[in-house]
Coordinates of C-alpha atoms and ligand atoms in Angstrom, one line a residue:
M1 CA -20.3 0.7 38.5
C2 CA -23.1 3.2 37.7
G3 CA -22.4 6.9 38.4
I4 CA -24.7 9.7 39.4
V5 CA -24.2 13.4 38.9
G6 CA -26.6 16.4 39.4
V7 CA -26.4 20.1 39.6
T8 CA -28.8 22.9 40.4
G9 CA -28.1 26.7 40.1
N10 CA -25.4 26.8 37.5
D11 CA -25.8 28.0 33.9
N12 CA -23.1 25.6 32.8
A13 CA -25.2 22.6 33.9
V14 CA -24.6 20.7 30.6
S15 CA -20.8 20.9 30.8
I16 CA -20.7 20.2 34.5
L17 CA -22.8 17.1 34.0
L18 CA -20.8 15.8 31.0
E19 CA -17.4 16.5 32.7
G20 CA -18.7 14.8 35.8
L21 CA -19.8 11.7 33.9
Q22 CA -16.4 11.6 32.1
K23 CA -14.7 11.6 35.5
L24 CA -16.9 8.6 36.5
E25 CA -16.2 6.7 33.4
Y26 CA -13.6 4.7 35.3
R27 CA -16.3 3.1 37.4
G28 CA -17.5 1.0 34.4
Y29 CA -20.6 1.6 32.4
D30 CA -22.3 0.8 29.1
S31 CA -24.6 3.7 28.4
A32 CA -25.1 7.2 29.7
G33 CA -27.5 10.1 29.7
I34 CA -28.4 13.6 30.9
Y35 CA -31.5 15.6 31.6
V36 CA -31.2 19.4 31.8
N37 CA -33.8 22.1 32.3
D38 CA -33.3 25.9 31.8
L39 CA -36.1 26.9 34.2
H40 CA -37.8 28.8 31.4
G41 CA -39.8 25.9 30.0
E42 CA -37.1 24.3 27.8
D43 CA -35.7 20.9 28.8
Y44 CA -33.7 18.2 27.1
L45 CA -33.1 14.5 27.6
V46 CA -30.2 12.9 25.8
K47 CA -29.1 9.3 26.2
E48 CA -26.6 7.1 24.3
K49 CA -25.2 3.7 24.3
G50 CA -21.4 3.3 24.8
R51 CA -19.0 5.9 25.7
I52 CA -19.5 9.4 27.2
A53 CA -17.9 10.6 23.9
N54 CA -21.0 9.3 22.1
L55 CA -23.3 11.2 24.5
T56 CA -21.3 14.4 24.2
A57 CA -21.5 14.1 20.4
A58 CA -25.3 13.7 20.7
V59 CA -25.7 16.8 22.8
G60 CA -26.5 19.5 20.3
P61 CA -25.7 23.2 20.7
E62 CA -29.3 23.9 21.6
V63 CA -29.0 21.8 24.8
H64 CA -28.7 24.2 27.7
G65 CA -29.9 24.6 31.3
S66 CA -29.0 25.5 34.8
T67 CA -30.2 22.3 36.5
G68 CA -29.9 18.7 35.6
I69 CA -29.0 15.1 36.3
G70 CA -26.8 12.6 34.6
H71 CA -25.9 8.9 34.8
T72 CA -23.5 6.2 33.6
R73 CA -25.3 2.9 33.6
W74 CA -23.8 -0.5 34.1
A75 CA -26.7 -2.8 33.0
T76 CA -28.4 -5.0 35.6
H77 CA -32.1 -5.1 34.8
G78 CA -32.6 -4.9 31.1
G79 CA -30.0 -5.0 28.3
V80 CA -27.8 -2.2 27.1
S81 CA -30.0 0.2 25.1
V82 CA -30.9 3.8 24.9
A83 CA -34.4 3.0 26.3
N84 CA -32.8 1.4 29.4
A85 CA -30.2 4.1 29.9
H86 CA -31.0 6.7 32.6
P87 CA -32.5 9.2 33.2
Q88 CA -35.7 7.2 33.2
V89 CA -38.8 9.3 32.8
S90 CA -42.4 9.1 34.0
E91 CA -45.2 8.5 31.4
D92 CA -46.3 12.2 31.4
H93 CA -42.7 13.4 31.1
R94 CA -42.9 15.3 34.4
F95 CA -40.4 13.3 36.5
Y96 CA -36.8 12.3 35.6
L97 CA -34.8 9.9 37.7
V98 CA -31.3 8.5 37.8
H99 CA -30.6 5.5 40.1
N100 CA -27.9 3.2 41.3
G101 CA -28.6 -0.1 43.0
V102 CA -31.2 -2.7 42.6
I103 CA -35.0 -2.4 43.4
E104 CA -35.4 -6.1 44.4
N105 CA -39.2 -6.0 44.5
F106 CA -39.7 -4.0 41.3
K107 CA -41.9 -6.7 39.8
E108 CA -44.3 -6.7 42.8
L109 CA -44.5 -2.9 42.8
K110 CA -45.2 -2.8 39.1
A111 CA -48.0 -5.4 39.4
E112 CA -49.5 -3.8 42.5
Y113 CA -49.5 -0.1 41.5
L114 CA -48.7 0.3 37.9
S115 CA -50.7 -2.1 35.8
D116 CA -52.2 0.8 33.9
V117 CA -48.9 2.4 33.0
T118 CA -47.2 2.0 29.7
F119 CA -43.5 1.3 30.3
T120 CA -40.8 2.2 27.8
S121 CA -37.9 0.4 29.4
Q122 CA -37.1 -2.9 31.1
T123 CA -35.5 -1.3 34.1
D124 CA -36.4 -1.5 37.7
T125 CA -35.6 2.3 37.8
E126 CA -38.6 3.2 35.6
V127 CA -40.9 1.5 38.1
F128 CA -39.7 4.0 40.8
V129 CA -40.2 7.1 38.7
Q130 CA -43.6 5.9 37.5
L131 CA -44.6 5.3 41.2
V132 CA -43.6 8.8 42.2
D133 CA -45.7 10.2 39.3
K134 CA -48.6 8.0 40.1
F135 CA -48.7 9.1 43.8
V136 CA -48.5 12.8 42.8
R137 CA -51.3 12.5 40.3
E138 CA -53.6 10.1 42.0
E139 CA -53.1 10.8 45.7
N140 CA -52.4 14.5 45.4
L141 CA -49.1 14.1 47.2
T142 CA -46.3 16.7 46.9
T143 CA -43.2 15.5 45.0
K144 CA -41.3 15.0 48.2
E145 CA -44.2 13.0 49.8
A146 CA -44.5 10.8 46.7
F147 CA -40.7 10.3 46.7
L148 CA -40.8 9.3 50.4
K149 CA -43.7 7.0 49.9
S150 CA -42.1 5.3 47.0
I151 CA -38.9 4.7 49.0
S152 CA -41.0 3.3 51.9
L153 CA -42.3 0.6 49.5
L154 CA -38.9 -0.7 48.6
K155 CA -37.9 -4.1 50.1
K156 CA -36.3 -3.5 53.5
G157 CA -32.5 -3.3 53.2
S158 CA -32.5 -2.5 49.5
S159 CA -29.4 -0.6 48.3
Y160 CA -30.1 2.5 46.3
A161 CA -29.1 6.0 45.4
F162 CA -31.8 8.1 43.8
L163 CA -31.7 11.5 42.2
L164 CA -35.0 12.9 41.0
I165 CA -36.0 16.0 39.3
D166 CA -39.6 17.4 38.9
S167 CA -39.8 19.4 35.6
N168 CA -42.6 21.5 37.2
D169 CA -40.1 22.7 39.9
P170 CA -36.8 21.9 38.2
D171 CA -34.3 23.7 40.4
T172 CA -35.0 21.3 43.3
L173 CA -33.2 18.0 43.4
Y174 CA -34.6 15.1 45.5
V175 CA -31.9 12.7 46.7
A176 CA -32.0 9.5 48.8
K177 CA -29.4 6.9 49.5
N178 CA -29.1 3.6 51.2
K179 CA -25.8 1.5 51.1
S180 CA -25.0 3.1 47.7
P181 CA -22.4 5.9 47.7
L182 CA -23.6 9.5 47.1
L183 CA -22.3 12.9 48.2
V184 CA -23.7 16.4 48.0
G185 CA -21.2 19.1 47.0
L186 CA -21.5 22.8 48.0
G187 CA -20.7 25.2 45.2
E188 CA -20.8 28.9 44.9
G189 CA -24.5 29.7 44.2
C190 CA -25.0 26.2 43.1
N191 CA -25.1 22.7 44.6
V192 CA -24.1 19.4 43.1
V193 CA -24.6 15.7 43.7
C194 CA -22.2 12.9 42.8
S195 CA -21.3 9.3 43.4
D196 CA -17.7 10.2 43.9
A197 CA -16.1 13.6 44.8
L198 CA -13.8 13.2 41.8
A199 CA -16.8 14.0 39.5
M200 CA -17.4 17.5 40.9
I201 CA -13.9 18.5 42.0
N202 CA -13.8 21.2 39.4
V203 CA -17.0 22.7 40.9
T204 CA -16.2 22.4 44.6
H205 CA -13.9 20.8 47.3
E206 CA -16.6 21.0 50.0
F207 CA -18.8 18.0 50.4
L208 CA -21.5 16.7 52.7
E209 CA -21.6 13.0 53.5
L210 CA -25.0 11.3 53.3
K211 CA -25.9 8.5 55.7
D212 CA -28.0 5.4 54.9
G213 CA -31.7 6.1 54.8
E214 CA -31.3 9.9 54.5
V215 CA -33.4 11.9 52.1
V216 CA -32.1 15.3 50.9
T217 CA -33.8 18.2 49.2
I218 CA -31.3 20.4 47.3
K219 CA -31.8 23.9 45.9
P220 CA -29.2 26.3 44.5
Q221 CA -28.8 27.9 47.9
S222 CA -29.9 25.2 50.4
V223 CA -29.5 21.6 51.3
E224 CA -32.0 20.0 53.7
I225 CA -31.1 16.5 55.1
I226 CA -33.8 14.4 56.8
D227 CA -32.7 11.3 58.6
Q228 CA -34.5 8.0 58.8
A229 CA -36.6 9.1 61.7
G230 CA -37.8 12.2 59.8
N231 CA -35.6 14.6 61.8
Q232 CA -33.7 17.5 60.1
V233 CA -29.9 16.9 60.3
D234 CA -27.3 19.6 60.5
R235 CA -24.0 18.4 59.2
D236 CA -20.6 20.0 58.6
S237 CA -19.0 19.7 55.2
F238 CA -15.7 18.0 54.7
H239 CA -12.9 19.3 52.5
V240 CA -11.6 17.0 49.8
E241 CA -8.0 17.6 48.9
M242 CA -7.6 16.5 45.3
D243 CA -5.8 18.0 42.4
A244 CA -7.9 17.9 39.2
Q245 CA -4.5 17.1 37.5
D246 CA -4.3 13.8 39.4
T247 CA -7.0 12.5 37.2
D248 CA -5.3 13.5 33.9
K249 CA -3.7 10.8 31.8
G250 CA -1.1 13.2 30.6
T251 CA 1.0 11.8 27.8
Y252 CA 0.2 8.2 28.8
P253 CA -1.8 6.1 26.4
Y254 CA -3.6 4.4 29.3
Y255 CA -4.1 5.2 33.0
M256 CA -2.9 1.7 33.9
L257 CA 0.6 2.4 32.6
K258 CA 0.6 5.8 34.4
E259 CA -0.5 4.1 37.6
I260 CA 2.2 1.4 37.3
D261 CA 4.8 4.1 36.8
E262 CA 3.6 6.1 39.9
Q263 CA 4.3 3.2 42.3
P264 CA 7.9 4.2 43.2
N265 CA 6.6 7.6 44.3
V266 CA 3.7 6.1 46.2
M267 CA 6.2 4.0 48.1
R268 CA 8.4 7.1 49.0
K269 CA 5.3 9.0 50.0
L270 CA 4.0 6.3 52.3
A271 CA 7.4 6.1 54.0
Q272 CA 7.4 9.8 54.5
T273 CA 3.8 9.9 55.8
Y274 CA 4.0 7.0 58.2
L275 CA 7.6 6.3 59.1
L276 CA 9.8 8.7 61.0
E277 CA 13.6 8.9 60.8
S278 CA 13.7 8.0 64.5
G279 CA 12.3 4.5 63.6
K280 CA 9.0 5.4 65.2
T281 CA 5.7 5.5 63.2
T282 CA 2.9 8.1 62.9
V283 CA 0.3 5.3 63.2
D284 CA -2.6 6.3 65.6
P285 CA -1.6 5.0 69.1
A286 CA -5.3 4.2 69.8
L287 CA -5.4 1.9 66.7
I288 CA -2.2 0.2 67.8
E289 CA -3.6 -0.3 71.3
D290 CA -6.9 -1.8 69.9
I291 CA -5.0 -4.2 67.7
N292 CA -2.8 -5.2 70.6
Q293 CA -5.9 -6.0 72.6
A294 CA -7.1 -8.4 69.8
D295 CA -6.5 -12.1 70.0
R296 CA -7.1 -12.5 66.2
L297 CA -7.1 -10.3 63.2
Y298 CA -9.6 -10.7 60.4
I299 CA -8.6 -9.2 57.1
I300 CA -11.5 -8.7 54.6
G301 CA -11.2 -7.7 51.0
A302 CA -12.3 -8.5 47.4
G303 CA -10.3 -9.3 44.3
T304 CA -7.0 -7.5 44.3
S305 CA -7.6 -6.2 47.8
Y306 CA -8.1 -9.8 49.0
H307 CA -4.8 -10.7 47.5
A308 CA -3.1 -7.8 49.3
G309 CA -4.7 -9.2 52.5
L310 CA -3.1 -12.6 51.9
V311 CA 0.3 -10.9 52.0
G312 CA -0.9 -8.9 55.1
K313 CA -1.5 -12.1 57.0
K314 CA 2.2 -13.0 56.6
L315 CA 3.2 -9.5 57.7
F316 CA 1.0 -9.4 60.7
E317 CA 1.8 -12.9 61.9
K318 CA 5.6 -12.4 61.5
L319 CA 5.8 -8.9 62.9
T320 CA 3.1 -8.9 65.6
H321 CA 2.6 -12.6 66.4
I322 CA -1.2 -12.1 66.3
P323 CA -2.9 -14.9 64.4
T324 CA -4.5 -13.5 61.3
E325 CA -7.2 -14.8 59.0
V326 CA -8.0 -13.4 55.5
H327 CA -11.4 -13.6 54.0
V328 CA -13.1 -12.9 50.7
A329 CA -15.7 -10.3 51.6
S330 CA -18.6 -11.9 49.6
E331 CA -18.1 -15.2 51.4
F332 CA -17.6 -13.9 54.9
A333 CA -20.9 -12.0 54.9
Y334 CA -22.8 -15.2 54.5
E335 CA -20.5 -18.0 55.6
K336 CA -19.2 -16.3 58.8
P337 CA -16.4 -18.2 60.5
L338 CA -16.3 -18.7 64.2
L339 CA -14.9 -15.5 65.7
S340 CA -12.3 -15.4 68.4
E341 CA -13.1 -13.7 71.7
H342 CA -11.5 -10.4 70.8
P343 CA -11.4 -10.0 67.1
F344 CA -10.2 -6.9 65.2
F345 CA -11.2 -6.4 61.6
I346 CA -9.1 -4.9 58.9
F347 CA -10.9 -3.9 55.7
L348 CA -8.8 -3.5 52.5
T349 CA -10.6 -1.6 49.8
Q350 CA -9.1 0.8 47.3
S351 CA -12.4 2.5 46.6
G352 CA -13.9 2.2 50.1
E353 CA -17.2 1.5 48.5
T354 CA -17.2 -2.2 47.6
A355 CA -20.7 -3.5 48.6
D356 CA -19.4 -7.0 49.6
S357 CA -16.9 -5.6 52.0
R358 CA -19.4 -3.0 53.3
E359 CA -21.9 -5.8 54.1
V360 CA -19.3 -7.3 56.4
L361 CA -18.5 -4.0 58.0
V362 CA -22.2 -3.4 58.7
N363 CA -22.3 -6.8 60.6
V364 CA -19.0 -6.0 62.4
N365 CA -20.5 -2.7 63.6
A366 CA -23.7 -4.5 64.7
G367 CA -21.5 -6.8 66.8
D368 CA -19.7 -3.7 68.3
Y369 CA -16.3 -4.9 67.1
K370 CA -13.5 -2.5 66.3
S371 CA -12.3 -2.1 62.8
L372 CA -9.8 -0.4 60.5
T373 CA -10.3 0.5 56.8
I374 CA -7.2 0.8 54.7
T375 CA -8.4 2.7 51.6
N376 CA -7.4 5.1 48.9
V377 CA -10.5 7.2 49.2
Q378 CA -10.8 9.7 52.0
N379 CA -14.4 9.8 53.5
S380 CA -15.5 6.8 51.4
T381 CA -18.3 4.7 53.0
L382 CA -16.0 2.1 54.5
S383 CA -13.7 4.7 55.8
R384 CA -16.5 6.6 57.5
E385 CA -18.1 3.5 59.0
A386 CA -15.0 1.8 60.4
T387 CA -13.5 2.8 63.8
Y388 CA -10.2 3.8 62.2
T389 CA -8.9 4.7 58.7
M390 CA -5.4 4.5 57.2
L391 CA -5.2 6.2 53.8
L392 CA -3.1 4.8 50.9
G393 CA -2.4 8.2 49.5
A394 CA -1.8 6.7 46.1
G395 CA -3.8 9.4 44.2
P396 CA -6.9 8.4 42.2
E397 CA -6.7 5.0 40.6
I398 CA -8.7 5.3 37.4
S399 CA -7.8 2.1 35.5
V400 CA -10.1 -0.7 36.3
A401 CA -7.2 -3.0 36.9
S402 CA -5.8 -2.1 40.3
T403 CA -2.0 -1.7 40.5
K404 CA -0.7 1.1 42.7
A405 CA -3.5 0.4 45.2
Y406 CA -2.3 -3.2 45.6
T407 CA 1.3 -2.2 46.4
A408 CA 0.2 0.7 48.6
Q409 CA -2.1 -1.7 50.6
I410 CA 0.8 -4.1 51.2
A411 CA 3.1 -1.2 52.2
V412 CA 0.5 0.2 54.7
E413 CA -0.1 -3.3 56.1
A414 CA 3.7 -3.6 56.6
I415 CA 3.8 -0.2 58.3
L416 CA 0.9 -1.1 60.6
A417 CA 2.3 -4.5 61.4
K418 CA 5.7 -2.9 62.3
A419 CA 4.0 -0.3 64.5
V420 CA 2.0 -2.9 66.4
G421 CA 5.0 -5.3 66.6
M422 CA 7.1 -2.5 68.0
A423 CA 4.5 -1.7 70.6
K424 CA 4.6 -5.4 71.6
E425 CA 8.4 -5.2 71.7
Q426 CA 8.8 -7.8 69.0
I427 CA 12.4 -7.9 68.0
V428 CA 11.6 -8.7 64.3
A429 CA 9.5 -5.6 64.2
E430 CA 12.0 -3.4 65.9
E431 CA 14.8 -4.5 63.6
F432 CA 12.7 -4.2 60.5
D433 CA 14.0 -0.9 58.9
L434 CA 10.9 -0.4 56.8
R435 CA 11.8 3.2 56.0
Q436 CA 15.0 2.2 54.3
Q437 CA 13.3 -0.9 52.8
L438 CA 10.6 1.2 51.1
G439 CA 13.3 3.4 49.6
L440 CA 14.9 0.2 48.2
V441 CA 11.6 -0.9 46.9
A442 CA 11.0 2.4 45.1
T443 CA 14.4 2.1 43.4
G444 CA 13.8 -1.6 42.6
M445 CA 10.4 -0.7 41.1
Q446 CA 11.9 2.0 39.0
A447 CA 14.5 -0.4 37.6
I448 CA 11.8 -2.8 36.5
I449 CA 9.7 0.1 35.0
D450 CA 12.8 1.4 33.1
E451 CA 13.1 -2.0 31.4
K452 CA 9.4 -2.0 30.3
D453 CA 10.3 -2.4 26.6
Q454 CA 11.8 -5.8 27.3
V455 CA 8.7 -6.8 29.3
E456 CA 6.6 -5.8 26.3
E457 CA 8.6 -8.2 24.1
L458 CA 8.0 -11.0 26.6
A459 CA 4.3 -10.2 26.7
K460 CA 4.2 -10.5 22.9
E461 CA 6.1 -13.8 22.9
Y462 CA 4.4 -15.5 25.8
F463 CA 0.9 -14.2 26.4
V464 CA -0.4 -12.6 23.2
P465 CA -0.6 -15.9 21.4
A466 CA -1.8 -17.8 24.4
T467 CA -5.3 -18.7 25.5
R468 CA -4.3 -20.1 28.9
A469 CA -1.5 -19.3 31.3
F470 CA -0.2 -20.0 34.8
Y471 CA 1.6 -18.1 37.5
I472 CA 3.1 -20.3 40.2
G473 CA 4.9 -19.8 43.4
R474 CA 5.0 -20.9 47.0
G475 CA 4.0 -19.0 50.2
I476 CA 4.1 -15.3 49.6
D477 CA 5.1 -15.9 45.9
Y478 CA 1.9 -17.9 45.6
F479 CA -0.1 -14.9 46.9
V480 CA 1.5 -12.7 44.2
S481 CA 0.8 -15.4 41.6
L482 CA -2.9 -15.1 42.4
E483 CA -2.7 -11.3 41.8
A484 CA -0.5 -11.7 38.7
A485 CA -3.0 -14.1 37.2
L486 CA -6.0 -11.8 38.0
K487 CA -4.3 -8.9 36.3
L488 CA -3.6 -10.9 33.2
K489 CA -7.0 -12.4 32.8
E490 CA -9.0 -9.3 33.6
I491 CA -7.5 -7.1 30.9
S492 CA -6.2 -9.5 28.3
Y493 CA -8.9 -12.2 28.6
V494 CA -6.2 -14.9 28.6
Q495 CA -7.5 -17.5 31.0
A496 CA -4.9 -17.3 33.8
E497 CA -4.6 -19.1 37.1
G498 CA -2.4 -18.5 40.0
F499 CA -1.3 -21.7 41.6
A500 CA 0.7 -22.9 44.6
S501 CA 3.5 -24.5 42.7
G502 CA 3.5 -27.7 44.7
E503 CA -0.2 -28.2 44.1
L504 CA 0.0 -28.2 40.3
K505 CA 1.0 -31.8 40.0
H506 CA -2.1 -32.8 42.0
G507 CA -4.4 -32.3 39.0
T508 CA -4.0 -29.0 37.2
I509 CA -0.7 -30.0 35.4
A510 CA -3.0 -31.9 33.0
L511 CA -3.8 -28.5 31.4
I512 CA -0.2 -27.9 30.4
E513 CA 0.3 -28.3 26.7
E514 CA 2.9 -27.4 24.2
N515 CA 3.7 -23.7 24.7
T516 CA 1.4 -23.1 27.6
P517 CA 3.0 -20.1 29.4
V518 CA 4.0 -20.9 33.0
V519 CA 5.6 -18.1 35.0
G520 CA 7.4 -19.0 38.2
I521 CA 7.7 -16.3 40.9
I522 CA 10.8 -17.0 43.0
T523 CA 11.8 -14.7 45.8
Q524 CA 12.1 -16.7 48.9
D525 CA 15.2 -18.5 50.1
D526 CA 13.5 -21.5 51.5
T527 CA 11.2 -22.3 48.6
A528 CA 13.2 -21.1 45.5
S529 CA 14.5 -24.6 44.6
L530 CA 11.2 -26.2 45.2
T531 CA 9.4 -23.9 42.8
R532 CA 12.2 -24.4 40.3
S533 CA 11.6 -28.2 40.4
N534 CA 7.9 -27.6 39.9
L535 CA 8.7 -25.4 36.9
Q536 CA 10.9 -28.3 35.5
E537 CA 7.8 -30.6 35.8
T538 CA 5.8 -28.2 33.5
L539 CA 8.8 -27.8 31.2
S540 CA 8.9 -31.5 30.6
R541 CA 5.3 -31.3 29.5
G542 CA 5.9 -28.6 26.9
A543 CA 5.3 -25.5 29.0
K544 CA 6.9 -22.2 27.9
V545 CA 8.5 -21.2 31.2
M546 CA 9.4 -17.7 32.4
T547 CA 10.8 -16.7 35.8
I548 CA 10.6 -13.6 37.9
A549 CA 13.4 -14.1 40.4
R550 CA 14.9 -12.1 43.2
Q551 CA 18.5 -11.2 42.7
G552 CA 19.6 -13.2 45.8
V553 CA 18.1 -16.4 44.5
A554 CA 18.5 -15.8 40.8
N555 CA 20.2 -18.1 38.2
A556 CA 21.9 -17.0 35.0
D557 CA 18.9 -18.1 32.9
D558 CA 16.1 -16.4 34.9
T559 CA 14.0 -14.3 32.6
I560 CA 13.4 -11.2 34.8
V561 CA 15.6 -10.5 37.8
I562 CA 14.3 -8.1 40.4
A563 CA 16.2 -6.3 43.2
D564 CA 16.8 -7.7 46.7
V565 CA 14.6 -6.3 49.5
D566 CA 13.5 -8.0 52.7
E567 CA 11.7 -11.2 51.7
L568 CA 8.6 -10.2 53.6
I569 CA 7.9 -7.3 51.2
M570 CA 9.1 -8.9 48.0
P571 CA 5.5 -8.8 46.6
L572 CA 6.0 -5.1 46.2
L573 CA 8.6 -5.8 43.5
S574 CA 7.6 -9.2 42.1
V575 CA 4.1 -8.0 41.2
V576 CA 5.4 -5.1 39.0
P577 CA 6.7 -7.2 36.0
A578 CA 3.3 -9.1 36.2
Q579 CA 1.4 -5.8 36.0
L580 CA 3.5 -4.8 33.0
L581 CA 3.1 -8.2 31.3
A582 CA -0.7 -7.9 31.7
Y583 CA -0.7 -4.3 30.4
Y584 CA 1.4 -5.1 27.3
T585 CA -0.6 -8.3 26.5
S586 CA -3.8 -6.3 26.6
L587 CA -2.3 -3.4 24.6
N588 CA -0.8 -5.7 21.9
K589 CA -4.1 -7.5 21.6
G590 CA -5.7 -4.2 20.7
L591 CA -7.9 -4.2 23.8
D592 CA -9.1 -1.3 25.9
V593 CA -6.6 -1.7 28.7
D594 CA -8.3 0.7 31.2
R595 CA -11.9 -0.5 30.6
P596 CA -12.0 -4.3 30.3
R597 CA -15.3 -5.8 29.2
N598 CA -17.9 -6.6 31.9
L599 CA -15.9 -5.0 34.7
A600 CA -16.6 -2.0 36.9
K601 CA -14.0 -0.1 39.0
S602 CA -16.3 0.4 42.0
V603 CA -18.4 -2.6 42.6
T604 CA -21.4 -1.2 44.5
V605 CA -23.7 -4.2 44.2
E606 CA -23.4 -7.4 46.1
Ligands
F6R1 C1 -8.8 -6.0 40.1 C2 -9.6 -5.1 40.9 C3 -10.7 -5.7 41.7 C4 -10.8 -4.9 43.1 C5 -12.1 -5.4 43.8 C6 -12.2 -4.7 45.2 O1 -7.8 -5.3 39.4 O2 -9.4 -3.9 40.9 O3 -10.5 -7.0 42.0 O4 -9.7 -5.1 43.8 O5 -13.2 -5.1 43.1 O6 -12.3 -3.3 45.1 P1 -11.9 -2.4 46.3 O7 -10.4 -2.6 46.6 O8 -12.2 -1.0 45.8 O9 -12.7 -2.8 47.4

């Protein structure tokens, strides 16, 4: 969701900005733009609707510079248009601004300070850049003073990331952030700014984290950070280990297929990272101790991460015997449940930046509670702000639809639950040979992936012609049904619902018509026959039934049979055919699999 890039002190500013924006494409956007300045009086503003490819095509050979800013916009205030794309510019064309977040009081600011200004866009962003300009012109403030004054007028608690350039002093970048992700990168003779380290990994691996409320002045050779109280801050950089190759699609038509295919390796890597041959784990003993002190675990997540959390509840309760609740982040923040006496919070977030989850973490920290973030992105906001972090190590997930992060989240939850359970001397945890199980999972995943052509045929037969579909299951299979349905709907636009199979007959079965696809997920001994009965009920009403069944409970006529692993971690396997079914449905409908409409990868607004 909206991406920011900036550079000062590099003659290749244009290509650095365009490549950076390309790397941020995955976040979701509908228009993009750059502003560059060559420090010798030439400057260029180029903006386009649609893809970065359109922007790149619009950047003529004359466009050059050594300093500049760029943006991918995901429309909030004002429709998708070139005028509303960023950078936004002040009336006198002196100031250029890119911005993420929402200026909640933009109407009030416009009415109070800018009634004499002619606006060229409908954005809240333009209000900010016009304010800076106004304060410089009319109050004789320096650019930095005007920038600070404009920030001070924003509604308290607003979330924003600003990157401003003054064309009268173009090699200085002015940066501010609150709640919205933004990093400064330290290059050789140049410095950069980006929403995600991925965007600038070709320029540098050294980054500075920025904290909420900080304001930064960046020149080619210096970075000055000022905290909320106005004090200068000295901060060490952190090193980001990322191979630029990780973000390449290689020969794959879409990232989603690449990421599905990567799952067996992610499982093996997680086993190697966290599980020792001796049966012990490498999980931080302090984290284990803190969880063991808790009387209740609260798992927080959104979308796919929430679904991984549901499976986590089962894992934690079974292996640690600590009661566990799972909450949708956007609900928890405003509908807080009664907390136990000693809660411990676990945040599941692939990106580590989701605003809804972060809002909960801010409250958790205010209450002085301990927390863990399980994330794929090192040094992401939720990772920095939680007490502990466990990394998924799944490599960058670029496709909007999350696949390998979901399975990695479940595997890490299983590892943690085992570690805590072993510390509590729970026999189930001690006897759970997760290292061996994850090896079996990897093999089982590979077997499904190897048969992907058959899954494509099923997608064509069942889902491509459908407008509505159901995934059903019980217990842990129900949790996977929710994820399977989300995958299908978000990239194929087939209206899909995940349902507890026993609940269908209490109303929703009315939606089953001739040929409505219903997929039963059947992996648990104690519920297999019940789900089969529920499938029969839909069959009698005309449904087109498919089954994804674990070998140990499979029948001769099951559609997809998956390998036997411990029932507790069956979601690691049962979700894979569903991911592939969603992928091939989208592909065969001619849709953009990686960038479904209306969606953003990193959802940084509440
Ligand atoms: C769906 C999907 C989303 C994310 C959700 C939370 O495929 O990817 O539902 O899971 O937006 O994102 P993270 O995990 O980054 O907090």
